[in-house]
Amino acid sequence: MEEDKKHQLDADAAQLQQLGYAQQLLRDMGGFSNFAVSFSIISILTGAVTLYGHGLRFGGPFVMAAGWPLVAVMTLTVAASLAQLASSFPTAGALYHWAAMLGGPRVGFFTAWFNTIGQFAITAGIDFGLAEFLADMLGWPRERGYVLPLYAAILLSHAVLNHVGVRAVALLNNVSAWYHVAGVAVVIGALVAFAPRQDLGFLLTRVSTESSLYTYGFLIGLLQAQWTFTGYDASAHVSEETLDPTRNAPWGIFLSVAVSAVVGYALLVGVTLAIGDLPATLAAPNPFLHVLRESLGPALGGALVWITIGAMWFCGLSSVTSNSRMLFAFARDGGLPASTYLSRVSPRFRSPHVAIWVSVAAAFVVAIWSGAYAAMVALSTLALYASYALPVLVGLLARRNGAWSHRGPWDLGRFSLPVNVVALGWCGVVMVLFVLPPNELAGYTFAGALALLTVYWLAFQRHTFVGPKVRLLAPAPVQASSAK
């Protein structure tokens, strides 16, 4: 078995060398660990829970019943489109690397920055949401003077673990995946066993306290589901730490979305059917907490919220892992200020330690800047889906003109064109939908960032940034191994 693993490690290192990079990071993740990173960042016990009140107030129970599956199906087309790219080009740069190899340095530059901004914002959204839940459970007010110290402490814990414990983080990601599944099962089981339930027709209730036009409210309420389905590109960002990445990374991307879609829907239906007094729930500061406490009692309901808080902590840990790998890979190619420092790897811990600390510092700044929680999650969703769309677009064009002829073992074949087109269309919908009121700040921030990046590109990087070491090539055949 050890011989098989060594054989696979050698093959993976040779493949990475063909893509222009030496093996620097510790490659110790199996297929499940790779899946667990993305599954933990999607974290149905984070996105679906922290934004439960948002979805409920904008679209009522109907946004849970119809909005979640709509977003899940459309997101699967994006995940599948990214998965086939990950199978062909398994590097830590992921989206940025694919865009640059297939579309040139300029496309790669903007893809990398969109992804970086989105990842800063998603880490902020995850950990700030966790800090707010902690404040609620501790009986503290949700004022920033109380929430920000909690938020800083959570970020610190994630930075330290990612810096010193690469193997520990991989193990915790495995634990996180099972923790999420078990946590959802416990919550649903408790609701089924002990909570009074509405009939299924309650799920069709349409109500919006935030918009006089229900259709508009429903669409804005989709942010709950769409923000949950972000960050699954993490499986690609840890490709250089994954065994047999041409198979394991794409499956990690796709399955993390598929499994989250099914398990998350069961959670949302269970919680929504446990709502006793809908107007009181809509008026509650934390509707999710209100439902559990009212339907199960303060003791059991509170215990389940603490289980949810644990899942949020795991989610933030995985987010910092993914964010730091993106920074490291982009800096390795000279795309960032102070790239020499950001691309450093700790000789002792084999982790991109500088990138880790910059990631958490930037996430803290995002929380200070945005102020409102919804603005953080809207910004992360907007920026990440912009970074997803660009490599899918240039990949589609490269296939059609023959520039990308060699595919990895995970490929959509003749379904590539329709799946890619639907994915691009959905990315466009997302990028328009979540800059509309009340998310204007996310739109203004993204537009400002785009303007600054354009100036930065034209003034400094246009003539110096060349992108990945290798522009476009057919990777060496990956030798199959029984080690998984």
Short mmCIF file of N, CA and C in Angstrom, two decimals, residues 8 51 54 95 114 120 151 192 213 253 262 301-302 320 354 375 385 427 437:
data_model
loop_
_atom_site.label_atom_id
_atom_site.label_comp_id
_atom_site.label_asym_id
_atom_site.label_seq_id
_atom_site.Cartn_x
_atom_site.Cartn_y
_atom_site.Cartn_z
N GLN A 8 1.99 6.88 -6.72
CA GLN A 8 1.03 7.93 -7.06
C GLN A 8 1.62 9.31 -6.79
N LEU A 51 -28.33 32.73 7.00
CA LEU A 51 -29.20 33.52 6.14
C LEU A 51 -30.64 33.00 6.11
N HIS A 54 -32.95 35.86 6.34
CA HIS A 54 -32.97 36.63 5.09
C HIS A 54 -33.93 36.00 4.09
N LEU A 95 -8.91 28.25 -10.69
CA LEU A 95 -9.64 29.13 -11.62
C LEU A 95 -8.70 30.08 -12.36
N PHE A 114 -10.74 38.47 -8.78
CA PHE A 114 -12.15 38.27 -8.42
C PHE A 114 -12.27 37.15 -7.38
N PHE A 120 -11.88 36.44 0.34
CA PHE A 120 -11.79 37.29 1.53
C PHE A 120 -13.19 37.53 2.11
N TYR A 151 -15.30 37.77 16.56
CA TYR A 151 -14.90 37.54 15.18
C TYR A 151 -13.38 37.45 15.05
N VAL A 192 -38.44 16.15 13.95
CA VAL A 192 -39.45 15.13 13.62
C VAL A 192 -40.01 14.49 14.88
N LEU A 213 -43.43 43.75 -3.73
CA LEU A 213 -43.57 42.90 -4.92
C LEU A 213 -42.98 41.52 -4.58
N ILE A 253 -15.38 18.72 -6.21
CA ILE A 253 -16.17 19.90 -6.58
C ILE A 253 -17.63 19.52 -6.80
N VAL A 262 -28.96 17.97 -1.44
CA VAL A 262 -29.94 17.02 -0.88
C VAL A 262 -30.07 17.19 0.63
N GLY A 301 -33.43 23.09 22.01
CA GLY A 301 -33.21 24.00 20.89
C GLY A 301 -31.86 24.68 20.97
N GLY A 302 -31.48 25.12 22.16
CA GLY A 302 -30.17 25.75 22.34
C GLY A 302 -29.03 24.79 22.07
N VAL A 320 -10.39 29.45 5.11
CA VAL A 320 -9.04 30.02 5.21
C VAL A 320 -8.04 29.15 4.45
N VAL A 354 2.52 32.92 5.15
CA VAL A 354 2.28 34.35 4.95
C VAL A 354 0.91 34.57 4.32
N ALA A 375 -24.27 42.45 3.09
CA ALA A 375 -23.35 43.02 2.11
C ALA A 375 -22.12 42.14 1.93
N TYR A 385 -18.68 34.23 -8.27
CA TYR A 385 -19.30 33.77 -9.51
C TYR A 385 -18.73 34.47 -10.74
N CYS A 427 -24.48 32.28 -13.95
CA CYS A 427 -23.51 33.21 -13.35
C CYS A 427 -23.92 34.65 -13.64
N PRO A 437 -31.04 46.39 -4.83
CA PRO A 437 -31.37 46.71 -3.44
C PRO A 437 -31.94 45.48 -2.73
#
